[in-house]
XYZ file of C-alpha atoms in Angstrom:
775
model
C 36.151 -58.441 -14.378
C 35.090 -55.198 -15.954
C 37.249 -52.216 -15.382
C 37.063 -50.354 -12.180
C 35.667 -47.369 -13.835
C 32.717 -49.266 -14.699
C 32.380 -51.896 -11.838
C 32.756 -49.731 -8.666
C 33.389 -46.180 -9.322
C 34.731 -43.716 -6.847
C 33.757 -40.176 -7.573
C 35.560 -37.272 -5.818
C 33.277 -34.193 -5.312
C 33.542 -30.951 -3.471
C 30.195 -30.509 -1.792
C 28.947 -28.307 1.088
C 28.938 -30.005 4.431
C 26.703 -28.661 7.261
C 28.791 -27.509 10.202
C 32.084 -27.059 8.134
C 33.421 -23.776 6.775
C 33.423 -23.583 2.894
C 33.551 -26.824 1.410
C 34.936 -30.345 2.267
C 36.332 -32.880 -0.040
C 34.149 -36.007 0.277
C 34.660 -39.370 -1.559
C 31.268 -40.885 -2.825
C 31.161 -44.427 -3.669
C 28.785 -45.943 -6.054
C 26.187 -47.414 -3.784
C 25.543 -51.017 -4.396
C 22.265 -52.384 -3.289
C 22.542 -55.008 -0.342
C 19.773 -57.245 0.548
C 17.346 -55.341 2.801
C 19.203 -52.016 2.234
C 16.988 -48.931 1.967
C 17.408 -46.140 -0.506
C 19.202 -43.078 0.688
C 17.124 -40.225 -0.755
C 19.521 -37.711 0.571
C 21.795 -38.669 -2.231
C 19.147 -37.650 -5.004
C 17.926 -34.464 -6.403
C 14.922 -33.213 -4.557
C 12.285 -31.404 -6.657
C 9.972 -28.767 -5.384
C 6.583 -28.118 -7.037
C 3.945 -26.350 -4.869
C 1.355 -26.400 -7.839
C 1.067 -30.284 -7.572
C 2.882 -32.001 -4.748
C 1.540 -35.197 -5.888
C 4.134 -35.024 -8.941
C 6.859 -35.012 -6.322
C 5.371 -38.120 -4.662
C 5.326 -39.891 -7.853
C 8.971 -38.859 -8.433
C 10.100 -40.559 -5.196
C 7.936 -43.554 -6.072
C 9.922 -43.930 -9.269
C 13.257 -43.893 -7.447
C 11.779 -46.366 -4.919
C 10.775 -48.840 -7.620
C 14.215 -48.511 -9.491
C 16.124 -49.227 -6.355
C 14.381 -52.602 -6.137
C 15.382 -53.323 -9.702
C 19.194 -53.141 -9.021
C 20.650 -56.865 -9.330
C 23.916 -58.337 -8.109
C 24.875 -61.190 -10.321
C 28.231 -62.656 -10.669
C 27.368 -64.464 -13.728
C 26.980 -61.296 -15.678
C 29.936 -59.397 -17.258
C 28.818 -56.216 -15.453
C 27.564 -57.778 -12.008
C 25.810 -54.787 -10.662
C 23.290 -53.548 -12.981
C 19.725 -52.235 -13.061
C 17.318 -54.823 -14.736
C 15.039 -53.394 -17.447
C 12.486 -55.408 -19.503
C 9.440 -57.482 -19.367
C 11.197 -60.848 -18.782
C 13.137 -61.329 -15.543
C 15.391 -63.891 -17.514
C 16.473 -61.348 -20.208
C 17.729 -57.971 -20.449
C 16.445 -55.524 -22.893
C 18.805 -53.165 -24.717
C 16.570 -50.270 -25.681
C 14.840 -50.382 -22.249
C 18.108 -50.202 -20.385
C 19.110 -47.164 -22.582
C 15.890 -45.270 -21.535
C 16.549 -46.306 -17.942
C 20.025 -44.551 -18.144
C 18.135 -41.456 -19.182
C 16.802 -40.978 -15.684
C 19.445 -42.574 -13.576
C 21.809 -39.929 -15.020
C 20.471 -37.723 -12.366
C 21.955 -40.085 -9.645
C 25.000 -41.725 -11.305
C 26.529 -42.428 -7.849
C 23.740 -44.335 -6.568
C 22.146 -46.171 -9.478
C 24.142 -48.363 -11.938
C 22.040 -47.175 -15.069
C 24.775 -46.531 -17.399
C 26.913 -49.274 -16.182
C 24.021 -51.562 -17.072
C 24.901 -51.011 -20.725
C 28.258 -52.607 -20.307
C 26.624 -55.880 -20.286
C 25.369 -55.475 -23.877
C 28.851 -54.238 -25.001
C 30.427 -57.426 -23.518
C 27.806 -59.773 -24.667
C 27.235 -58.539 -28.268
C 30.587 -57.288 -29.060
C 33.244 -59.149 -26.835
C 31.342 -62.480 -27.065
C 31.039 -62.820 -23.298
C 28.468 -64.983 -21.759
C 25.958 -64.197 -19.039
C 23.413 -65.834 -16.872
C 20.782 -63.634 -18.394
C 20.148 -63.415 -22.158
C 19.963 -60.249 -24.309
C 16.320 -60.209 -25.460
C 17.086 -58.575 -28.819
C 20.634 -57.388 -29.523
C 19.315 -55.645 -32.519
C 16.761 -53.574 -30.628
C 16.588 -49.922 -31.507
C 20.384 -48.888 -31.808
C 20.246 -45.935 -29.210
C 23.230 -46.735 -27.105
C 24.962 -43.733 -28.363
C 22.137 -41.507 -27.491
C 22.074 -42.697 -23.904
C 25.736 -42.355 -23.473
C 25.709 -38.895 -24.854
C 22.888 -37.574 -22.593
C 24.581 -39.221 -19.441
C 27.915 -37.605 -20.326
C 26.217 -34.161 -20.445
C 25.196 -34.571 -16.913
C 28.325 -36.096 -15.470
C 31.165 -34.871 -17.725
C 32.704 -38.353 -17.545
C 35.283 -38.128 -20.218
C 36.908 -41.293 -19.130
C 33.974 -43.369 -20.013
C 33.719 -41.691 -23.476
C 37.341 -42.645 -24.113
C 36.784 -46.175 -23.008
C 33.827 -46.484 -25.272
C 35.128 -44.605 -28.440
C 38.899 -45.096 -28.346
C 39.635 -48.039 -26.179
C 36.993 -50.450 -27.239
C 35.193 -48.670 -30.161
C 31.921 -50.182 -28.808
C 29.696 -47.479 -30.240
C 31.131 -47.725 -33.697
C 31.037 -51.505 -33.534
C 27.401 -51.314 -32.643
C 26.473 -48.893 -35.514
C 28.138 -51.326 -37.877
C 26.621 -54.373 -36.338
C 23.036 -52.998 -36.688
C 23.855 -51.838 -40.198
C 25.302 -55.001 -41.462
C 22.536 -57.122 -39.952
C 19.603 -55.063 -41.352
C 20.537 -52.905 -44.288
C 18.333 -52.821 -47.376
C 20.819 -50.591 -49.129
C 19.691 -50.677 -52.753
C 19.313 -48.077 -55.618
C 15.882 -47.261 -54.510
C 16.071 -46.306 -50.930
C 18.426 -46.468 -48.131
C 16.790 -48.135 -45.054
C 16.417 -51.250 -43.017
C 14.645 -54.470 -42.901
C 13.682 -55.486 -39.271
C 11.200 -57.478 -37.265
C 8.410 -56.356 -34.695
C 10.221 -57.841 -31.751
C 13.588 -56.453 -32.551
C 11.989 -53.021 -33.181
C 10.409 -53.182 -29.782
C 6.975 -52.537 -31.007
C 5.911 -56.193 -30.895
C 2.216 -55.759 -31.968
C 2.470 -52.741 -34.109
C -0.206 -52.313 -36.632
C 2.460 -51.091 -39.250
C 2.525 -54.633 -40.488
C -1.099 -55.090 -41.014
C -0.698 -56.219 -44.742
C 1.321 -59.125 -43.542
C 0.027 -62.663 -44.049
C -1.794 -63.833 -40.822
C 1.034 -66.275 -40.113
C 4.724 -65.337 -40.494
C 7.833 -66.218 -38.417
C 10.911 -63.974 -37.755
C 13.650 -66.372 -38.600
C 17.008 -65.801 -40.263
C 17.114 -66.212 -44.087
C 19.359 -69.229 -43.595
C 16.952 -70.730 -41.092
C 17.282 -70.680 -37.055
C 17.348 -67.778 -34.815
C 21.228 -67.323 -34.371
C 22.076 -63.745 -33.559
C 25.060 -63.962 -36.076
C 23.035 -64.672 -39.113
C 21.613 -61.995 -41.290
C 18.387 -60.917 -39.578
C 14.844 -61.595 -40.941
C 13.027 -58.982 -42.797
C 9.372 -58.691 -42.491
C 7.921 -60.011 -45.802
C 4.626 -58.965 -47.519
C 2.614 -61.664 -49.262
C 3.911 -60.249 -52.692
C 7.533 -60.891 -51.695
C 8.534 -57.311 -50.991
C 10.270 -55.999 -47.969
C 8.775 -53.875 -45.218
C 11.325 -51.121 -44.632
C 11.412 -49.612 -41.144
C 11.766 -45.862 -41.248
C 12.554 -45.708 -37.578
C 15.663 -47.928 -37.891
C 17.075 -45.329 -40.394
C 16.076 -42.497 -37.937
C 17.729 -44.244 -35.006
C 20.994 -45.015 -37.042
C 21.008 -41.368 -37.828
C 20.645 -40.282 -34.271
C 23.370 -42.768 -33.444
C 25.819 -41.205 -35.870
C 25.106 -37.750 -34.694
C 25.652 -38.728 -31.075
C 28.941 -40.624 -31.912
C 30.052 -37.509 -33.870
C 29.221 -35.434 -30.663
C 31.175 -37.833 -28.364
C 34.125 -37.997 -30.435
C 34.251 -34.223 -30.589
C 34.056 -33.976 -26.783
C 37.284 -36.165 -26.476
C 38.942 -34.759 -29.505
C 38.992 -37.996 -31.416
C 39.070 -36.214 -34.681
C 39.113 -39.102 -37.093
C 36.145 -40.689 -35.648
C 34.307 -37.199 -35.496
C 34.926 -36.672 -39.208
C 33.963 -40.199 -40.142
C 30.650 -39.972 -38.380
C 29.871 -36.327 -39.595
C 29.994 -37.950 -42.990
C 27.721 -40.834 -41.877
C 25.310 -38.608 -40.210
C 24.932 -36.513 -43.427
C 24.411 -39.767 -45.474
C 21.777 -41.164 -43.296
C 20.040 -37.845 -43.043
C 19.829 -37.677 -46.728
C 18.587 -41.176 -46.862
C 15.757 -40.158 -44.701
C 14.922 -36.826 -46.532
C 15.156 -38.485 -49.917
C 13.636 -41.931 -49.274
C 11.079 -41.746 -46.559
C 9.784 -38.042 -46.624
C 6.325 -37.306 -48.067
C 6.033 -33.691 -48.667
C 2.217 -33.956 -49.288
C 1.787 -35.144 -45.719
C 4.583 -33.367 -43.836
C 6.032 -36.412 -42.500
C 8.157 -39.616 -42.820
C 6.742 -43.176 -43.794
C 7.756 -46.715 -43.656
C 7.936 -48.149 -47.286
C 7.642 -51.461 -48.836
C 9.006 -52.346 -52.213
C 10.779 -54.921 -54.220
C 14.619 -55.654 -53.624
C 15.262 -56.235 -57.279
C 16.294 -53.787 -60.031
C 13.100 -52.192 -61.481
C 11.377 -52.376 -58.140
C 9.973 -49.282 -56.342
C 8.717 -48.211 -52.935
C 5.386 -47.357 -51.653
C 4.667 -45.561 -48.376
C 3.043 -47.635 -45.639
C 0.770 -45.101 -43.713
C -0.327 -46.034 -40.134
C 0.762 -42.987 -38.122
C 2.726 -44.326 -35.030
C 4.849 -42.567 -32.380
C 8.056 -43.837 -33.788
C 7.883 -40.956 -36.323
C 9.262 -38.587 -33.725
C 12.588 -40.342 -33.845
C 13.380 -38.398 -36.958
C 13.012 -35.068 -35.075
C 15.352 -36.237 -32.340
C 17.846 -37.279 -35.040
C 17.919 -33.643 -36.498
C 17.700 -34.909 -39.948
C 14.960 -32.641 -41.241
C 15.722 -29.007 -42.056
C 14.204 -26.320 -39.865
C 11.172 -25.806 -42.353
C 10.462 -29.583 -42.641
C 10.924 -30.209 -38.917
C 8.440 -27.253 -38.144
C 5.829 -28.449 -40.642
C 5.973 -32.020 -39.418
C 5.812 -30.976 -35.746
C 2.836 -28.570 -36.458
C 0.969 -31.372 -38.165
C 1.747 -34.225 -35.691
C 0.700 -32.166 -32.549
C -2.747 -31.831 -33.690
C -5.129 -33.113 -31.116
C -6.541 -35.691 -33.581
C -2.998 -37.101 -34.006
C -0.555 -37.017 -31.044
C -1.195 -33.830 -29.304
C -4.405 -34.769 -27.592
C -5.337 -34.970 -23.791
C -3.071 -37.956 -23.447
C -0.249 -37.260 -25.995
C 2.100 -39.548 -27.905
C -0.079 -42.700 -27.910
C 1.480 -45.628 -29.779
C -0.925 -45.237 -32.759
C -2.940 -42.286 -33.900
C -6.329 -43.176 -32.351
C -8.022 -42.540 -35.628
C -6.245 -45.455 -37.208
C -8.367 -48.603 -37.987
C -6.338 -50.758 -35.651
C -5.999 -48.325 -32.916
C -7.300 -49.690 -29.452
C -8.649 -47.127 -26.961
C -7.584 -49.357 -23.958
C -4.045 -49.586 -25.313
C -3.398 -53.136 -26.266
C 0.349 -52.490 -25.777
C 1.633 -50.922 -29.181
C -1.942 -50.478 -30.569
C -2.553 -47.174 -28.748
C -0.992 -47.176 -25.286
C 0.985 -44.087 -24.050
C 4.505 -45.329 -23.112
C 6.340 -42.688 -20.944
C 9.506 -43.705 -22.789
C 8.244 -42.752 -26.079
C 6.732 -39.558 -24.845
C 10.094 -38.558 -23.597
C 11.611 -39.292 -26.857
C 8.974 -37.240 -28.664
C 9.264 -34.347 -26.340
C 12.990 -34.226 -26.900
C 12.328 -34.219 -30.669
C 9.828 -31.302 -30.783
C 11.866 -29.251 -28.314
C 14.880 -29.732 -30.758
C 12.794 -27.761 -33.398
C 12.006 -24.700 -31.164
C 8.572 -25.975 -29.794
C 9.690 -25.555 -26.247
C 6.233 -24.333 -24.955
C 4.502 -27.112 -26.503
C 7.151 -29.518 -25.363
C 6.619 -28.494 -21.656
C 2.905 -28.539 -22.099
C 2.711 -32.044 -23.484
C 5.265 -33.389 -21.069
C 3.178 -31.807 -18.198
C 0.069 -33.895 -19.623
C 2.149 -37.143 -19.638
C 3.358 -36.614 -16.030
C -0.367 -35.598 -15.032
C -1.797 -38.691 -16.616
C 0.792 -40.792 -14.841
C 0.000 -39.142 -11.499
C -3.635 -39.356 -11.787
C -3.459 -42.973 -12.600
C -1.048 -43.469 -9.723
C -3.614 -41.653 -7.452
C -6.852 -43.197 -8.754
C -5.897 -46.807 -9.903
C -5.061 -49.569 -7.633
C -2.385 -50.743 -7.174
C -0.827 -47.409 -6.731
C 2.272 -47.832 -8.764
C 4.021 -46.769 -12.104
C 3.117 -48.914 -15.227
C 4.894 -50.096 -18.363
C 2.375 -48.079 -20.492
C -0.958 -46.100 -20.021
C -4.389 -46.174 -21.519
C -4.793 -43.307 -24.107
C -8.332 -42.459 -22.804
C -8.762 -43.301 -19.180
C -6.721 -42.994 -15.965
C -5.694 -46.503 -15.661
C -2.836 -48.828 -17.076
C -2.975 -49.852 -20.763
C -3.992 -53.516 -21.676
C -1.499 -55.948 -22.867
C -1.282 -57.597 -26.315
C -4.362 -59.737 -25.690
C -6.541 -56.628 -24.972
C -7.591 -58.052 -21.548
C -4.636 -58.349 -19.021
C -2.968 -55.159 -17.973
C 0.748 -54.254 -18.806
C 3.397 -54.801 -16.235
C 3.254 -52.750 -12.962
C 6.108 -51.511 -10.748
C 7.851 -50.814 -14.139
C 11.073 -48.613 -13.415
C 12.587 -49.709 -15.893
C 12.184 -47.289 -18.666
C 8.835 -45.684 -17.401
C 10.962 -43.887 -14.890
C 11.722 -41.221 -17.584
C 8.237 -39.702 -17.074
C 8.133 -38.870 -13.362
C 11.966 -38.196 -13.013
C 13.358 -36.938 -16.302
C 10.188 -35.325 -18.043
C 9.349 -33.991 -14.468
C 12.766 -32.234 -14.015
C 13.509 -31.158 -17.611
C 10.013 -30.054 -18.880
C 7.548 -29.524 -15.955
C 10.063 -27.886 -13.798
C 11.660 -26.524 -16.866
C 15.362 -27.342 -16.536
C 15.815 -27.920 -20.278
C 19.623 -28.176 -20.443
C 22.009 -29.039 -17.802
C 25.704 -29.427 -18.934
C 28.481 -30.502 -16.779
C 31.392 -29.603 -19.173
C 30.212 -25.923 -19.686
C 28.819 -25.859 -16.181
C 25.687 -24.235 -17.478
C 21.883 -24.805 -16.572
C 19.210 -23.462 -18.849
C 15.891 -22.937 -17.037
C 12.613 -22.256 -18.895
C 10.894 -20.553 -15.891
C 7.123 -20.805 -16.598
C 5.507 -21.396 -13.346
C 4.176 -18.797 -10.994
C 4.336 -20.881 -7.772
C 7.146 -22.037 -5.701
C 9.178 -24.589 -7.676
C 12.655 -25.736 -8.513
C 15.108 -28.352 -7.448
C 17.626 -29.141 -4.531
C 20.718 -31.322 -4.523
C 20.911 -31.133 -8.351
C 24.275 -32.630 -9.311
C 26.090 -32.244 -12.563
C 29.962 -32.840 -12.809
C 31.528 -31.385 -9.741
C 28.538 -29.051 -9.032
C 25.916 -29.635 -6.406
C 23.246 -26.825 -6.258
C 19.906 -25.799 -4.925
C 17.719 -23.689 -7.338
C 14.176 -22.482 -6.218
C 11.810 -19.868 -7.409
C 9.330 -18.463 -4.971
C 7.188 -15.119 -4.993
C 9.146 -13.546 -7.902
C 12.686 -14.330 -6.527
C 15.186 -17.067 -7.373
C 17.440 -18.342 -4.587
C 20.506 -20.514 -5.350
C 23.293 -22.166 -3.536
C 26.161 -24.088 -4.889
C 29.525 -25.646 -3.993
C 31.116 -24.518 -7.177
C 30.409 -21.810 -9.630
C 28.260 -22.127 -12.665
C 26.011 -20.191 -15.121
C 22.243 -20.149 -14.750
C 20.366 -18.822 -17.795
C 16.779 -18.206 -16.880
C 14.605 -17.598 -19.997
C 17.848 -16.354 -21.816
C 19.015 -14.019 -19.022
C 22.286 -15.309 -17.558
C 23.279 -15.385 -13.855
C 26.520 -16.244 -12.434
C 26.064 -18.506 -9.337
C 29.097 -18.486 -7.067
C 30.104 -20.833 -4.469
C 29.737 -19.467 -0.830
C 26.688 -17.467 0.425
C 23.297 -18.031 -1.137
C 22.418 -15.906 -4.058
C 18.972 -14.284 -4.566
C 17.634 -12.154 -7.507
C 14.211 -11.144 -9.037
C 13.050 -13.293 -12.023
C 9.770 -13.229 -14.036
C 8.154 -16.401 -15.310
C 7.156 -16.655 -18.899
C 3.643 -15.567 -19.403
C 1.689 -18.635 -19.013
C -0.974 -19.324 -21.598
C -4.566 -19.318 -20.438
C -5.426 -22.511 -18.707
C -7.547 -23.667 -21.567
C -5.367 -25.690 -24.008
C -5.095 -24.629 -27.646
C -6.956 -26.209 -29.079
C -8.803 -28.452 -26.581
C -10.986 -31.394 -27.229
C -13.236 -32.130 -24.316
C -13.772 -35.853 -23.383
C -17.358 -37.042 -23.241
C -18.848 -37.128 -19.874
C -16.250 -34.408 -18.781
C -17.413 -31.333 -20.511
C -18.938 -32.583 -23.851
C -21.750 -34.956 -24.589
C -23.047 -36.009 -27.958
C -26.180 -37.823 -28.910
C -27.906 -38.418 -32.144
C -31.411 -36.927 -32.941
C -33.624 -39.655 -34.528
C -32.640 -43.143 -35.483
C -29.146 -44.433 -35.742
C -28.249 -45.718 -39.221
C -25.467 -47.666 -37.514
C -23.980 -47.676 -33.948
C -20.907 -45.836 -32.872
C -20.261 -48.250 -30.058
C -20.976 -51.594 -28.689
C -23.895 -50.036 -26.750
C -25.265 -48.756 -29.981
C -27.699 -45.752 -29.228
C -26.296 -45.329 -25.656
C -23.406 -43.260 -27.190
C -19.572 -43.596 -27.346
C -17.769 -43.536 -23.994
C -14.284 -42.378 -25.217
C -12.795 -39.190 -25.861
C -14.495 -37.275 -28.545
C -11.402 -36.201 -30.194
C -10.467 -39.916 -30.644
C -13.557 -41.152 -32.412
C -12.131 -42.830 -35.463
C -14.044 -42.774 -38.783
C -15.263 -46.563 -38.557
C -17.285 -45.583 -35.503
C -18.842 -42.366 -36.762
C -22.549 -42.561 -36.593
C -24.951 -41.514 -39.500
C -28.076 -40.325 -38.064
C -31.231 -39.531 -39.692
C -32.100 -36.194 -37.968
C -28.946 -34.562 -36.806
C -26.634 -34.269 -33.779
C -27.106 -32.501 -30.485
C -23.879 -31.400 -28.763
C -23.506 -30.268 -25.266
C -20.613 -27.983 -24.159
C -20.750 -27.989 -20.420
C -18.541 -26.590 -17.622
C -17.607 -28.523 -14.648
C -15.054 -28.728 -11.808
C -12.636 -30.942 -13.734
C -12.185 -28.656 -16.792
C -11.328 -24.990 -17.123
C -14.285 -22.826 -18.032
C -15.261 -22.207 -21.540
C -14.507 -18.644 -22.239
C -17.282 -16.450 -23.649
C -16.944 -15.688 -27.243
C -15.149 -18.990 -28.095
C -14.904 -20.584 -31.425
C -16.104 -24.065 -32.301
C -14.384 -26.341 -34.795
C -16.256 -29.452 -35.943
C -15.591 -32.015 -38.632
C -18.970 -33.004 -40.388
C -19.998 -35.044 -43.309
C -23.415 -34.874 -45.163
C -24.939 -37.602 -47.194
C -27.840 -38.543 -49.255
C -28.476 -35.315 -50.876
C -29.124 -35.215 -54.634
C -27.882 -31.777 -55.194
C -25.064 -29.706 -54.003
C -24.420 -27.571 -51.974
C -25.893 -29.291 -49.115
C -27.003 -27.253 -45.971
C -27.871 -27.832 -42.311
C -28.670 -25.362 -39.673
C -26.604 -24.848 -36.567
C -28.728 -23.837 -33.398
C -27.047 -22.638 -30.298
C -28.873 -22.363 -26.958
C -32.102 -22.531 -28.746
C -31.363 -19.886 -31.358
C -30.290 -20.319 -35.020
C -26.663 -19.270 -35.287
C -25.809 -19.902 -38.991
C -26.336 -22.364 -41.968
C -23.706 -24.726 -42.726
C -23.101 -25.455 -46.488
C -20.933 -28.368 -47.726
C -20.457 -30.864 -50.545
C -22.518 -34.112 -50.431
C -20.559 -37.106 -48.766
C -17.386 -35.068 -48.170
C -15.932 -34.544 -44.848
C -15.629 -30.802 -43.943
C -14.092 -28.801 -41.063
C -16.313 -26.055 -39.998
C -15.028 -23.184 -37.925
C -17.575 -20.993 -36.060
C -16.337 -17.803 -34.700
C -17.893 -15.573 -32.019
C -20.069 -18.373 -30.808
C -22.455 -17.249 -27.977
C -21.346 -19.728 -25.512
C -22.100 -18.949 -21.879
C -20.228 -19.852 -18.742
C -23.037 -22.313 -17.796
C -24.157 -25.258 -19.859
C -24.547 -24.939 -23.618
C -26.428 -26.802 -26.405
C -25.349 -26.870 -29.922
C -27.670 -28.584 -32.345
C -26.818 -29.511 -35.911
C -30.130 -29.964 -37.631
C -30.962 -31.880 -40.876
C -32.320 -29.674 -43.641
C -31.334 -30.941 -47.298
C -29.535 -34.113 -46.291
C -30.652 -37.553 -45.259
C -27.981 -38.133 -42.633
C -25.057 -36.432 -41.073
C -21.910 -37.673 -39.341
C -19.483 -35.926 -36.817
C -16.245 -36.980 -35.503
C -14.947 -34.271 -33.246
C -15.651 -30.847 -31.859
C -12.931 -28.564 -30.705
C -13.407 -25.424 -28.404
C -10.704 -22.756 -29.262
C -10.258 -19.353 -27.601
C -11.039 -16.459 -30.114
C -7.859 -14.757 -29.568
C -5.893 -17.965 -30.771
C -7.516 -17.448 -34.175
C -5.222 -14.481 -34.978
C -5.759 -10.970 -35.700
C -9.188 -9.746 -36.363
C -8.372 -7.099 -38.901
C -7.405 -7.211 -41.570
C -8.951 -10.639 -42.131
C -7.150 -11.664 -45.304
C -3.511 -11.927 -44.826
C -0.998 -14.247 -43.049
C -1.052 -12.999 -39.662
C 1.808 -13.459 -37.129
C 0.143 -16.366 -35.401
C 0.257 -18.170 -38.871
C -3.483 -18.194 -39.656
C -5.175 -16.960 -42.716
C -8.703 -15.713 -42.886
C -10.647 -15.995 -46.246
C -14.026 -15.541 -47.411
C -15.793 -19.042 -47.849
C -18.066 -17.877 -50.647
C -16.338 -15.680 -53.315
C -13.553 -18.156 -54.300
C -10.701 -15.822 -53.734
C -7.757 -15.803 -51.385
C -5.986 -12.493 -50.684
C -2.353 -12.791 -49.201
C 0.234 -10.291 -48.259
C 3.915 -11.330 -49.373
C 6.457 -9.488 -47.205
C 9.380 -9.548 -49.672
C 9.819 -10.035 -53.530
C 11.395 -13.295 -54.722
C 10.725 -16.857 -55.918
C 7.710 -18.266 -54.119
C 5.071 -21.087 -54.307
C 1.816 -20.867 -52.716
C -0.043 -24.102 -52.177
C -3.399 -25.040 -50.614
C -3.464 -28.297 -48.405
C -6.327 -29.844 -46.416
C -6.025 -30.072 -42.718
C -4.490 -33.657 -43.007
C -1.617 -32.161 -45.023
C -2.882 -33.656 -48.354
C -2.019 -31.292 -51.448
C -5.032 -29.775 -53.032
C -3.844 -27.264 -55.337
C -1.007 -25.106 -56.355
C -2.230 -21.344 -56.402
C 0.889 -19.860 -57.661
C 4.597 -20.497 -58.399
C 7.292 -18.219 -59.705
C 8.409 -14.714 -58.878
C 6.298 -12.764 -56.659
C 6.519 -9.197 -55.797
C 6.118 -7.828 -52.374
C 2.549 -6.688 -51.805
C -0.863 -7.960 -51.934
C -1.968 -10.760 -54.211
C -5.311 -12.258 -55.095
C -5.647 -15.808 -56.021
C -8.649 -17.511 -57.485
C -9.434 -20.850 -55.774
C -10.087 -23.735 -58.012
C -13.811 -24.429 -58.747
C -13.949 -27.522 -56.696
C -12.981 -25.470 -53.571
C -15.333 -22.623 -54.077
C -18.361 -22.147 -51.866
C -17.310 -24.821 -49.383
C -16.960 -23.724 -45.795
C -14.208 -25.442 -43.953
C -10.515 -25.281 -42.765
C -7.541 -25.687 -45.103
C -4.045 -24.762 -44.814
C -2.165 -22.370 -47.057
C 1.446 -22.798 -47.433
C 3.870 -20.028 -48.702
C 7.344 -21.266 -49.603
C 10.143 -18.829 -50.346
C 13.939 -19.247 -50.704
C 14.300 -18.252 -46.956
C 11.328 -19.733 -45.289
C 8.218 -21.987 -45.392
C 5.070 -20.525 -43.600
C 1.712 -22.233 -43.137
C -1.550 -20.880 -41.945
C -5.018 -21.964 -41.294
C -7.510 -21.177 -43.907
C -10.808 -20.566 -42.377
C -14.275 -19.253 -43.555
C -14.713 -15.521 -43.336
C -17.971 -13.722 -42.533
């Protein structure tokens, strides 16, 4: 039998009891599900969100489904647990960890964190169970789940049980490392397998032979043997960057846990390990020219090397959550990865960048689906680097997508993963069947944790310091009631410019950085102002076909862009990958329409398009752009090269618009996206040739020079990148004095209209800006 602390806990709390003066001491027992018992929702936090009450309905649905997943099985070491995973005869380690990340809001009702005890007992104590552990070497995120649970509960007894009494978290760190390490002179990272990684059909392994088997090197599938490595046909190892990222995160969380219980020796040991694993990531997996971290492959013998493996997948965000990149590097990576054509689109954080050759627009599990669990991880990663507004915005998109699917698709439930392009669940690995429904399970982190923490805005809740940090950014009535952390139970609601709060015990409420002491007793009310909410049109926004933007080819199609050929492509415009781009003989016609499902296109907007010309005999090549029947400008470019064209002060109207790109000196043109941006998002209008506070640089597109204003003297490097982050040219390096500097662009970049990135690195900071054509 497991200890009472982890089997049937009794938690003493002082809470306000109606009809009694002050507070009364109430003993609350961990509720064990009984056959036919109903969930008592009065024991759970109750969110308020007048802007979209449907999100609240989805929230309660998630708890209802999670309640049905609680099992009582005397054949398991921890007999009461919440089952997570696709297979009812197995338990999934990493899915159970994500489940604990939402059951932390109801630890007296749901045995989420106790479910992890089965993994400790079966993997590290050798105990048996009626259910199998699906992959004991799943992503090693136990320490993260435990640390996040502790911040809500303040349960130091459990931390001591984990770190000092049983050393479970240290054992698991060593277990994973010894099982998978590829710790050679070339790189510090891990071999793994698709199943163990959790991403069972990821395209990251597409250079693999068609037939391969994940078996231990000595044969068989025994947990205890050294794990298989994913072999390429040339005998090299595939090295999983996310494994190193997750071990780095585990080391950081073990360090924090040890510090919380004053286990100094463990804290110092894992401080060193965290530094070592972070250095491994930054030296072995980072690619400065693309702003991010790659998987690699390389020989395991002396004289071997490593090569980056480049499918962009959502697991990259683990490195941000680990905190391994420094501020400049983390900011660069976040800026880059949150572009709409990568992971910041209408349905963000899809499993694979949808421009990838193996991406599937219906999901096909890890070939393109949006997993709420991965979205939660990614949101936490970008928030760690100060992108709180973007984190809230993207979390809102995730919850909205889940809710709209819940509302529109039958059966009305919560799914394992979601389509990245439509309001429906994703397809499974065969591309036909749907993923699992009623999946809470790890999908509960979307409608519960993302909703509370980033839609409502309660970014930080800490039981130990008795502090709540609220990023108040909605104007309507919203908040949360019965929020419990440590001994505190509180209601916090904003309505009509006033915050009202009640509590059983005192704590600090920080609203947009301003602190308020909330004391027990009578309700407290005070004025508060939400952060200025950005215009309803996202920045930038790519409008989906049929919902604001339509595209058709003028003339004959040289090759089709969809199975329907000339009928057009039915997905999101921002997600058209290169292999589907249509080369057409006369040009493209683009409609930018307003309708009830999209925010209106503002007057004076800007259009950003990516075009390619081909078939011309001379450079530069030109095409006319006609807006609403009148010529707007002539576009210039280089034959066969993709170019990003930014058009400012475009005379769009509030009604329907037509934008026609006409053939002139080219034989065909292709297009793969159109963005509509607000003019004010492009930065200051004057002066046009400096790094403006928004981080964008305006430059003439014809005279081949770039003018920058350097704020202070010192060593600096000025580089030019394309929008994918590829390094194009170094414009200057050395000691630069404060003031205005003029740089001559390389010949190959002259007279080319398009968008690039300028990067200015100094000893103190790295700043990037968008380079756009001037007028």
